[in-house]
Amino acid sequence: MSDPLYAQQSDFWYRFAQDKLAVSGGLIVISLFMLSFLAPYISPCDPTAIDARHVLTAPSTKHLFGTDDLGRDVLSRVLMGAGISLKVGFFAVGISVLIGVLLGSIAGYYGKFIDMVIMRFVDTMLCIPSFFLIITLIALFEPSIWIIMIVIGATSWMGVARLIRAEFLSLKQREFVLAARAAGAGDLRIIFMHILPNALAPVLVYATLGIASAILIESALSFLGIGVQPPTPSWGNILTAGKDNIEIAWWLSLFPGLAILITVLGYNLLGEGIRDSLDPRLR
Amino acid sequence: MKHAYARAQAISQIVLACLLLLLPGITAFAGAAGQVAEDSADPAHGDAFIDSSIGDASTLIPILASDSASHSVAGLIYNGLVKYDKDLNLIGDLAESWEILDKGLTIRFHLRKNVFWHDGQPFTSRDVLFTYRIMCDPKTPTAYADPFLQVKDARALDDFTFQVHYEKPFAPALESWGLSVLPEHLLKGKDIVKSPLSRHPVGTGPYIFQSWESGAKITLQANPRYFEGRPCIDRYVYRVIPDSATMFLELKSGTIDRMGLTPMQYTRQTDTPYFRQYFKKYCYLSFSYTYLGYNLKNPLFKDSRVRQAISCAIDKQELIDVVHMGLGQIATGPYKPGTWVYNPEVKKYPFNHHQARELLSKAGWEDHDGDGVIDRDGTPFQFTILTNIGNNERAKCAEIIQYRLAQVGIRVKIRIIEWASFINQFINQRRFEAVILGWTIPQDPDLYDIWYSGKTKPEELNFISYSNAEVDGLLIKARNTFDQNERRKYYFRIQEILAEEQPCTFLYVPDALPVISSRFHGIEPAPIGIDYNFIKWYVPKREQKYVP
Amino acid sequence: MLHYLFKRIMAMIPMLIGITMISFAIIHIAPGSPADLLIQMNPKASPDAKARLRAYYGLDKPLPVQYYYWLKRIAVLDFGFSFSPDGRKVADKIFERMPVTVTLNVLSLLLIMAVALPLGILSSMYQHSFLDKCSTVFVFLGFAWPSFWLALLLMMLFGVKLGWLPISGLTSLNHDTLSLLGMAADYARHLLLPVLVSAFGGLAGMSRYVRSSMLEVIRQDYIITARAKGLEERSIIYRHALRNALLPIITLLGLSVPGLIGGSVIFETIFSIPGMGQLFWASAMSRDYPLIMGMLVIGSGLTLMGNLIADLSYALADPRIRVK
């Protein structure tokens, strides 16, 4: 009873390495990680230090990315913001994957009535404009970073649930599952030890793309004024501050904007690359 | 004048209207039917004036509205009995004159004759009486009823004479009749909340309502029969542009004629030859101040030394310099510098960290455990500042204050909350530690609602729970006194006490920064602002842009 | 076909109920009840008025009963009255805003199709080519570019610098005086940027889907057979592959409706377009509960409509479903 998971792996890496776009996406993502972890050590200034005499100064050797409307160093804020934006992305996706995996595997494994109820729920959620839901929930509670992550997660799990369910439907008839069941394994054990690990690959793709969307959603919320709240810098709220001064302080919108652009692009290329490499038919 | 009404009354009566939402971009425009212009320059008729706002009006029945957008538009459609002139004196509007009888207890208004509602019906004292009754009706959901509840008796003596009688002297009485008068013949016996007038108003004012595209624009037409003469500008369009950056681009491309500039736009983005040629900027002290209010029920802020220390730890000039680009003045109390009631000789709190720390340590707050945050009996000094979404200036102030207070060892958190829940769940229920908000400064200095110790119930305006017996007494004496010199004495003393006690830290009075297309002539800045003579603004024939 | 239509509509009913349940639940997990909020906003509401409100919302009843009352009312499109001072009917407020938003989104969908189809097909035909890579980066760039930033940049370029297009809004001031043709041109000029920005953002999903769908179909046996028969490559792609690859895209179109409606909050705010997005944002910020609930239900209803139309078109295009 060899799990199909392991056989795939070496092929996967080979194919992935062939795809230049995917590799560059991966590199972007990795360097972002390093930047966000190193941010506290390499930030030239305190990202919250206000300087009344240097409001909106252009990039210079002292402030490589210039200063914002409170005289704070934009480079330090963008670096700090990297961590915050990634945190939002990761937690939101974590939550959505958690919900999606749970509901999807229950639906796929048990089938029948439970499946029908859960899938109807999924279809219904897919019908409601999720941005409306997000705005409503944040307006009803408060725009704290935790609420934002939870709300984004709670409105974006439907894709995962569908993917997992589909995988379960096909995997639960496979021989290694039947073998496990014959060996006396319980439902939980089969779900989590045998089927789930094999069903996770497409979720990885979904999660990668999900992080990108979550970062974009946060920036849209910041534009509306209900994103991550000051003084915590997020790329979204730096960009929003830049928006109002776009004609006199290009640096204040360009750098956080580019940060979002490159990051989201990176995650998307990476996600696509993983998808292509997982699915040999597409090669 | 509705302008005065919106500002002055809104202020003293209700939370929603009072915690003035000074949104950047909202031009606090309230149309004023100007007085008769002194110069008789050729006021060419024609053209259109495109105003802008970040929010749509909610209803055009002004007594039901608590947002500045609604008051701005309604101000051009309705009139009150009295209004403020450019030098802040009360003059007649729908009232031609008035007599003060019984040592001020009775006011008898002589109304203008030959005034017509926009639908052609004549205006009479019955309309005034009707409006007064609507205001006093408990079923009317209005925020501005209070001064009318002080009236003991109101009656229409004849078609053009209206008389009100008060039990006690009530200084703000005359001003309160700046209230927009509503048409009796369209509202009588109907539920005002469901009235079609809220979407299709009919008033007596200089502009006649024409159309309203929800969320996009409201269009008004000049009233050719207006009793002060037909306004020069034929059309008034109120455009809704929700994003402030978009609004500025619209201005630059010439598709709107007026907006309220942000301080940053005023100082750094409008200094080009193009801009100087096509626009005129104005800058004058606004009738509002921004403050950091403390919940005085909270043990943290019980000690006045702590509040004084915070006032010392905040560099108010820095707030003005950074947040308002230097365009504003330090506030020392609840009045506008330069007005008759303003007391310049009160205790001030210059920025001084050393003194702040000293005051704090006298109150027992010191950094005992060396973590950078001062503490007393093991609890660190930390609190949350709340302010509302949609006001960049306040959010920036909060960030600077947070930064400055950290330097004296106070840890501050910031929460920015949307307006409705801010008022309902935090202010009204007193669930806050400190807030950054603004009050408008009324023309009449009566601040009974804000500082009187009995006005602390939920939904009342003394939400910081300030209580001082001497201030209470002075407030009542002052509102029951007509003599200005005597009133001034009381208000001077009140300002001294407030400055000493610092129930809130008065931060600054910002400048209003309207910008108007330079094709409009006849704008004459005055103590009240620029809007007072809107009907006399005109565009010379050759410069007219929107020709039908 | 009629039978199929009937089946599809019946299948929508549980979804509709689900939507109303979620909308109802969301408002009721918020602290404080809707009527309490209205009363708070109006301290002078008399006990009489409060009682009437309570009765109207059935607040003295348990939640399921309240839900049932609400459901009964919205079944006839009665969403109640807005809490805002104008007190208008929620349905009126929403329906006057709907045409703009729907038009904008339909136009944007059409533009997405017009660009994404050729782009996706070319990408799949020349897989791994430079063209494929360029189009990949291009569509993802559109997805990754924060839309309000892009919108602002374009407004600065075309509106202020070049002066070719109006900056925001839906009509010019002199719109009413224009001829019919002039009016159409005026709308077009105002809608160009919003549609462009919105479509650029939605390009990625569609074109990537077309690409992978095509790649999959090309590897199917019948295409290989066709190739083996020696058919021309053009005819293979256009006559055989395309048709089968494009069918699932119709479904995708239906599914993209909620995203577009949600996204209209941003577009309508930055471009000052008086549509549903702006209305929703305003209602959420002022906690206008009846309006929020109405918008959630109607917004989702639009998606259901989109899905239904997609399903029907699918059925029309695919004989296998039609016959069943």
Coordinates of N, CA and C in Angstrom, one line a residue, chain B residues 33-189:
Chain B
A33 N -28.0 83.3 2.4 CA -28.6 84.3 1.6 C -27.9 85.5 2.1
G34 N -27.1 86.1 1.3 CA -26.3 87.2 1.7 C -27.1 88.5 2.0
Q35 N -26.6 89.4 2.7 CA -27.3 90.7 2.8 C -27.1 91.4 1.5
V36 N -27.8 92.5 1.4 CA -27.7 93.3 0.2 C -26.3 93.8 0.0
A37 N -25.7 93.5 -1.2 CA -24.3 93.8 -1.4 C -24.2 95.4 -1.4
E38 N -23.0 95.8 -0.9 CA -22.8 97.2 -0.8 C -22.4 97.8 -2.2
D39 N -21.5 97.0 -2.9 CA -21.2 97.6 -4.2 C -22.2 97.1 -5.2
S40 N -22.4 97.9 -6.2 CA -23.4 97.6 -7.2 C -22.8 97.2 -8.5
A41 N -21.7 96.4 -8.4 CA -21.0 95.9 -9.6 C -21.9 95.1 -10.4
D42 N -21.7 95.0 -11.7 CA -22.6 94.3 -12.6 C -22.6 92.9 -12.3
P43 N -23.6 92.4 -11.5 CA -23.7 91.0 -11.2 C -24.3 90.2 -12.3
A44 N -23.4 89.8 -13.2 CA -23.9 89.1 -14.4 C -24.6 87.8 -14.0
H45 N -25.7 87.5 -14.6 CA -26.4 86.2 -14.2 C -25.9 85.1 -15.1
G46 N -26.1 83.9 -14.7 CA -25.8 82.7 -15.5 C -24.7 81.9 -14.9
D47 N -24.3 80.9 -15.6 CA -23.3 79.9 -15.2 C -23.8 79.0 -14.1
A48 N -22.9 78.1 -13.7 CA -23.3 77.1 -12.6 C -22.1 77.0 -11.7
F49 N -22.4 76.7 -10.4 CA -21.4 76.5 -9.4 C -21.4 75.0 -9.0
I50 N -20.3 74.4 -9.2 CA -20.2 72.9 -8.9 C -19.5 72.7 -7.6
D51 N -20.3 72.4 -6.5 CA -19.7 72.2 -5.2 C -19.4 70.7 -5.1
S52 N -18.6 70.4 -4.1 CA -18.3 68.9 -4.0 C -18.3 68.5 -2.5
S53 N -18.6 67.2 -2.3 CA -18.6 66.7 -1.0 C -18.3 65.2 -1.0
I54 N -17.7 64.7 0.0 CA -17.4 63.3 0.0 C -18.6 62.4 0.4
G55 N -19.6 63.0 0.9 CA -20.8 62.2 1.3 C -22.1 62.8 0.7
D56 N -23.0 62.0 0.4 CA -24.3 62.5 -0.1 C -25.1 63.0 1.1
A57 N -26.1 63.9 0.7 CA -27.0 64.4 1.7 C -27.9 63.2 2.1
S58 N -28.4 63.2 3.4 CA -29.3 62.2 3.8 C -30.8 62.6 3.6
T59 N -31.1 63.8 4.0 CA -32.5 64.2 3.8 C -32.4 65.7 3.6
L60 N -33.3 66.3 2.9 CA -33.3 67.8 2.7 C -34.4 68.5 3.5
I61 N -34.8 67.7 4.6 CA -35.6 68.4 5.6 C -34.6 68.7 6.7
P62 N -34.1 69.9 6.9 CA -32.9 70.1 7.7 C -33.1 69.8 9.2
I63 N -34.3 69.9 9.7 CA -34.4 69.6 11.1 C -34.2 68.1 11.4
L64 N -34.3 67.2 10.4 CA -34.1 65.8 10.5 C -32.7 65.4 10.3
A65 N -31.9 66.3 9.7 CA -30.6 65.9 9.3 C -29.5 66.2 10.3
S66 N -28.5 65.3 10.4 CA -27.5 65.7 11.4 C -26.1 65.6 10.6
D67 N -26.1 65.6 9.3 CA -24.9 65.5 8.6 C -24.7 66.9 7.9
S68 N -23.4 67.2 7.7 CA -23.1 68.6 7.1 C -23.5 68.6 5.7
A69 N -23.5 67.5 4.9 CA -23.9 67.5 3.5 C -25.4 68.0 3.4
S70 N -26.2 67.4 4.2 CA -27.6 67.8 4.1 C -27.9 69.3 4.4
H71 N -27.2 69.7 5.5 CA -27.3 71.1 5.9 C -26.8 72.1 4.8
S72 N -25.7 71.7 4.2 CA -25.1 72.5 3.1 C -26.2 72.8 2.0
V73 N -26.8 71.7 1.5 CA -27.7 71.9 0.4 C -29.0 72.6 0.9
A74 N -29.5 72.1 2.0 CA -30.8 72.6 2.5 C -30.6 74.1 2.9
G75 N -29.4 74.5 3.2 CA -29.2 75.9 3.6 C -29.5 76.9 2.4
L76 N -29.4 76.4 1.2 CA -29.7 77.2 0.1 C -31.2 77.2 -0.3
I77 N -31.9 76.3 0.3 CA -33.3 76.1 -0.1 C -34.3 76.8 0.9
Y78 N -33.9 76.8 2.2 CA -34.7 77.3 3.2 C -34.2 78.6 3.8
N79 N -35.0 79.3 4.6 CA -34.6 80.4 5.4 C -35.0 80.2 6.8
G80 N -34.3 81.0 7.7 CA -34.8 81.1 9.1 C -35.4 82.4 9.3
L81 N -35.8 82.7 10.5 CA -36.3 84.1 10.8 C -35.1 85.1 10.9
V82 N -34.0 84.6 11.5 CA -32.9 85.4 11.6 C -31.7 84.7 11.1
K83 N -30.6 85.4 10.9 CA -29.3 84.8 10.4 C -28.2 85.7 10.9
Y84 N -27.0 85.2 10.8 CA -25.8 86.0 11.1 C -25.3 86.7 9.9
D85 N -24.9 88.0 10.1 CA -24.3 88.7 9.0 C -22.8 88.4 9.0
K86 N -22.1 89.0 8.1 CA -20.7 88.7 7.9 C -19.9 89.0 9.1
D87 N -20.4 89.9 10.0 CA -19.6 90.3 11.2 C -20.2 89.6 12.4
L88 N -20.9 88.6 12.2 CA -21.5 87.8 13.3 C -22.5 88.5 14.1
N89 N -23.2 89.4 13.5 CA -24.4 90.0 14.2 C -25.6 89.4 13.7
L90 N -26.6 89.2 14.6 CA -27.9 88.6 14.1 C -28.7 89.7 13.4
I91 N -29.1 89.3 12.2 CA -30.0 90.2 11.4 C -31.2 89.4 10.9
G92 N -32.1 90.2 10.4 CA -33.3 89.5 10.0 C -33.2 88.7 8.7
D93 N -33.9 87.6 8.6 CA -33.9 86.9 7.3 C -35.4 86.8 6.8
L94 N -36.1 85.9 7.3 CA -37.6 85.9 7.0 C -38.3 87.0 7.8
A95 N -37.6 87.3 9.0 CA -38.2 88.4 9.8 C -37.6 89.7 9.3
E96 N -38.4 90.7 9.2 CA -37.9 91.9 8.7 C -37.3 92.7 9.9
S97 N -37.9 92.5 11.0 CA -37.4 93.1 12.3 C -38.0 92.4 13.4
W98 N -37.6 92.7 14.6 CA -38.2 92.1 15.8 C -38.1 93.0 17.0
E99 N -39.0 92.8 17.9 CA -38.9 93.6 19.2 C -38.7 92.7 20.3
I100 N -37.9 93.1 21.2 CA -37.6 92.4 22.4 C -38.4 93.0 23.6
L101 N -39.3 92.3 24.1 CA -40.2 92.9 25.1 C -40.0 92.1 26.5
D102 N -40.6 92.7 27.5 CA -40.6 92.0 28.8 C -39.2 91.7 29.3
K103 N -38.3 92.7 29.2 CA -36.9 92.4 29.6 C -36.3 91.2 28.9
G104 N -36.7 91.0 27.7 CA -36.1 89.9 26.9 C -36.9 88.6 27.0
L105 N -38.0 88.6 27.8 CA -38.7 87.3 27.9 C -39.6 87.1 26.7
T106 N -39.9 88.1 25.9 CA -40.8 87.9 24.8 C -40.1 88.5 23.6
I107 N -40.2 87.8 22.5 CA -39.6 88.3 21.2 C -40.8 88.3 20.2
R108 N -41.0 89.5 19.6 CA -42.1 89.6 18.6 C -41.4 89.8 17.2
F109 N -41.6 88.9 16.3 CA -41.0 89.0 15.0 C -42.0 89.6 14.0
H110 N -41.6 90.5 13.2 CA -42.4 91.1 12.1 C -41.8 90.5 10.9
L111 N -42.7 89.7 10.2 CA -42.2 88.9 9.1 C -42.2 89.7 7.8
R112 N -41.4 89.3 6.9 CA -41.5 89.8 5.5 C -42.8 89.5 4.9
K113 N -43.3 90.5 4.1 CA -44.4 90.2 3.3 C -43.9 89.8 1.9
N114 N -44.8 89.3 1.1 CA -44.5 89.0 -0.3 C -43.3 88.0 -0.4
V115 N -43.2 87.1 0.6 CA -42.3 86.0 0.4 C -43.1 84.8 0.0
F116 N -42.6 84.0 -1.0 CA -43.4 82.9 -1.5 C -42.6 81.6 -1.4
W117 N -43.3 80.5 -1.1 CA -42.7 79.2 -1.2 C -42.4 78.9 -2.6
H118 N -41.5 78.0 -2.9 CA -41.1 77.7 -4.2 C -42.3 77.2 -5.1
D119 N -43.3 76.7 -4.4 CA -44.5 76.2 -5.2 C -45.5 77.3 -5.4
G120 N -45.2 78.6 -5.0 CA -46.0 79.7 -5.2 C -46.9 80.1 -4.1
Q121 N -47.1 79.3 -3.1 CA -47.9 79.7 -1.9 C -47.2 80.8 -1.1
P122 N -48.0 81.7 -0.5 CA -47.4 82.7 0.3 C -46.9 82.2 1.6
F123 N -45.8 82.8 2.1 CA -45.3 82.5 3.4 C -45.9 83.3 4.4
T124 N -46.4 82.7 5.5 CA -47.0 83.5 6.6 C -46.5 83.0 8.0
S125 N -47.0 83.7 9.0 CA -46.6 83.3 10.4 C -47.1 81.9 10.7
R126 N -48.1 81.4 10.0 CA -48.6 80.1 10.3 C -47.5 79.0 10.0
D127 N -46.7 79.3 9.0 CA -45.6 78.4 8.7 C -44.6 78.3 9.9
V128 N -44.3 79.5 10.5 CA -43.4 79.6 11.6 C -44.0 78.8 12.8
L129 N -45.2 79.1 13.1 CA -45.9 78.4 14.2 C -45.9 76.9 14.0
F130 N -46.2 76.5 12.8 CA -46.2 75.1 12.5 C -44.8 74.5 12.7
T131 N -43.8 75.1 12.2 CA -42.4 74.6 12.3 C -42.1 74.5 13.8
Y132 N -42.4 75.5 14.6 CA -42.2 75.5 16.0 C -42.9 74.3 16.6
R133 N -44.1 74.0 16.3 CA -44.8 72.8 16.8 C -44.2 71.5 16.4
I134 N -43.8 71.5 15.2 CA -43.0 70.3 14.7 C -41.8 70.0 15.6
M135 N -41.1 71.1 15.9 CA -39.9 71.0 16.7 C -40.2 70.4 18.1
C136 N -41.3 70.9 18.6 CA -41.6 70.5 20.0 C -42.3 69.1 20.1
D137 N -42.8 68.6 18.9 CA -43.5 67.4 18.9 C -42.5 66.2 19.2
P138 N -42.8 65.5 20.3 CA -41.9 64.4 20.7 C -41.7 63.4 19.6
K139 N -42.7 63.3 18.7 CA -42.5 62.3 17.6 C -41.6 62.7 16.5
T140 N -41.2 64.0 16.5 CA -40.3 64.4 15.5 C -38.8 64.0 15.8
P141 N -38.2 63.2 15.0 CA -36.9 62.8 15.4 C -35.8 63.8 15.1
T142 N -35.9 64.9 15.8 CA -34.9 66.0 15.5 C -33.9 66.1 16.6
A143 N -32.8 66.6 16.3 CA -31.7 66.8 17.2 C -31.7 68.2 17.8
Y144 N -32.5 69.0 17.3 CA -32.4 70.5 17.7 C -33.6 71.0 18.4
A145 N -34.3 70.2 19.2 CA -35.5 70.6 19.8 C -35.3 71.5 21.0
D146 N -34.2 71.3 21.7 CA -34.0 71.8 23.0 C -34.4 73.3 23.2
P147 N -33.8 74.2 22.4 CA -34.2 75.6 22.6 C -35.7 75.9 22.5
F148 N -36.3 75.1 21.7 CA -37.8 75.4 21.5 C -38.6 74.8 22.7
L149 N -38.0 73.9 23.4 CA -38.7 73.4 24.6 C -38.7 74.5 25.7
Q150 N -37.8 75.4 25.6 CA -37.7 76.5 26.6 C -38.8 77.5 26.4
V151 N -39.4 77.5 25.2 CA -40.5 78.4 24.9 C -41.7 78.1 25.7
K152 N -42.3 79.1 26.4 CA -43.5 78.9 27.2 C -44.7 79.0 26.3
D153 N -44.7 80.0 25.4 CA -45.9 80.2 24.6 C -45.4 80.8 23.3
A154 N -46.0 80.3 22.2 CA -45.7 80.8 20.9 C -47.0 81.0 20.2
R155 N -47.2 82.2 19.5 CA -48.4 82.4 18.8 C -48.2 83.3 17.6
A156 N -49.1 83.1 16.6 CA -49.1 84.0 15.4 C -50.2 85.1 15.7
L157 N -49.6 86.3 15.9 CA -50.6 87.4 16.2 C -51.4 87.8 15.0
D158 N -50.8 87.8 13.9 CA -51.5 88.0 12.6 C -50.7 87.3 11.5
D159 N -51.0 87.4 10.3 CA -50.4 86.7 9.2 C -48.9 87.0 9.2
F160 N -48.4 88.2 9.6 CA -47.0 88.5 9.5 C -46.4 88.9 10.8
T161 N -47.0 88.5 11.9 CA -46.4 88.7 13.2 C -46.4 87.4 14.0
F162 N -45.2 87.1 14.6 CA -45.1 85.9 15.3 C -44.4 86.2 16.6
Q163 N -45.0 85.7 17.7 CA -44.4 86.1 19.0 C -44.2 84.8 19.9
V164 N -43.0 84.9 20.6 CA -42.7 83.8 21.5 C -42.4 84.4 22.9
H165 N -42.7 83.6 23.9 CA -42.5 84.0 25.2 C -41.8 83.0 26.0
Y166 N -40.8 83.4 26.8 CA -40.0 82.5 27.6 C -40.2 82.8 29.0
E167 N -40.1 81.7 29.8 CA -40.3 81.9 31.3 C -39.2 82.6 31.9
K168 N -38.0 82.1 31.5 CA -36.8 82.7 32.1 C -36.0 83.4 31.0
P169 N -35.1 84.4 31.4 CA -34.3 84.9 30.3 C -33.5 83.8 29.7
F170 N -33.4 83.8 28.4 CA -32.7 82.7 27.7 C -31.8 83.3 26.6
A171 N -30.5 83.5 26.8 CA -29.7 84.3 25.9 C -29.6 83.7 24.5
P172 N -29.6 82.4 24.3 CA -29.5 81.9 23.0 C -30.9 81.9 22.2
A173 N -31.9 82.5 22.8 CA -33.2 82.5 22.2 C -33.3 83.0 20.8
L174 N -32.8 84.2 20.6 CA -33.0 84.8 19.3 C -32.2 84.0 18.2
E175 N -31.0 83.6 18.6 CA -30.3 82.8 17.6 C -31.0 81.5 17.2
S176 N -31.7 80.9 18.1 CA -32.4 79.6 17.8 C -33.4 79.8 16.7
W177 N -33.9 81.0 16.5 CA -34.9 81.2 15.4 C -34.2 81.3 14.0
G178 N -33.0 81.0 14.0 CA -32.3 80.8 12.7 C -32.8 79.4 12.1
L179 N -33.6 78.7 12.8 CA -34.2 77.5 12.4 C -34.9 77.6 11.0
S180 N -34.6 76.6 10.2 CA -35.3 76.5 8.9 C -36.8 76.5 9.0
V181 N -37.5 77.4 8.4 CA -38.9 77.3 8.4 C -39.5 76.4 7.3
L182 N -40.4 75.5 7.7 CA -40.9 74.5 6.8 C -42.3 75.0 6.3
P183 N -42.7 74.5 5.2 CA -44.0 74.9 4.6 C -45.2 74.1 5.3
E184 N -46.1 74.9 6.0 CA -47.2 74.2 6.6 C -48.1 73.5 5.6
H185 N -48.3 74.2 4.5 CA -49.3 73.6 3.6 C -48.9 72.3 3.0
L186 N -47.7 71.9 3.0 CA -47.2 70.7 2.5 C -47.0 69.6 3.5
L187 N -47.0 70.0 4.8 CA -46.6 69.1 5.8 C -47.7 68.8 6.8
K188 N -48.7 69.7 6.9 CA -49.7 69.7 7.9 C -50.4 68.3 7.9
G189 N -50.5 67.7 9.1 CA -51.2 66.5 9.2 C -50.5 65.3 8.6

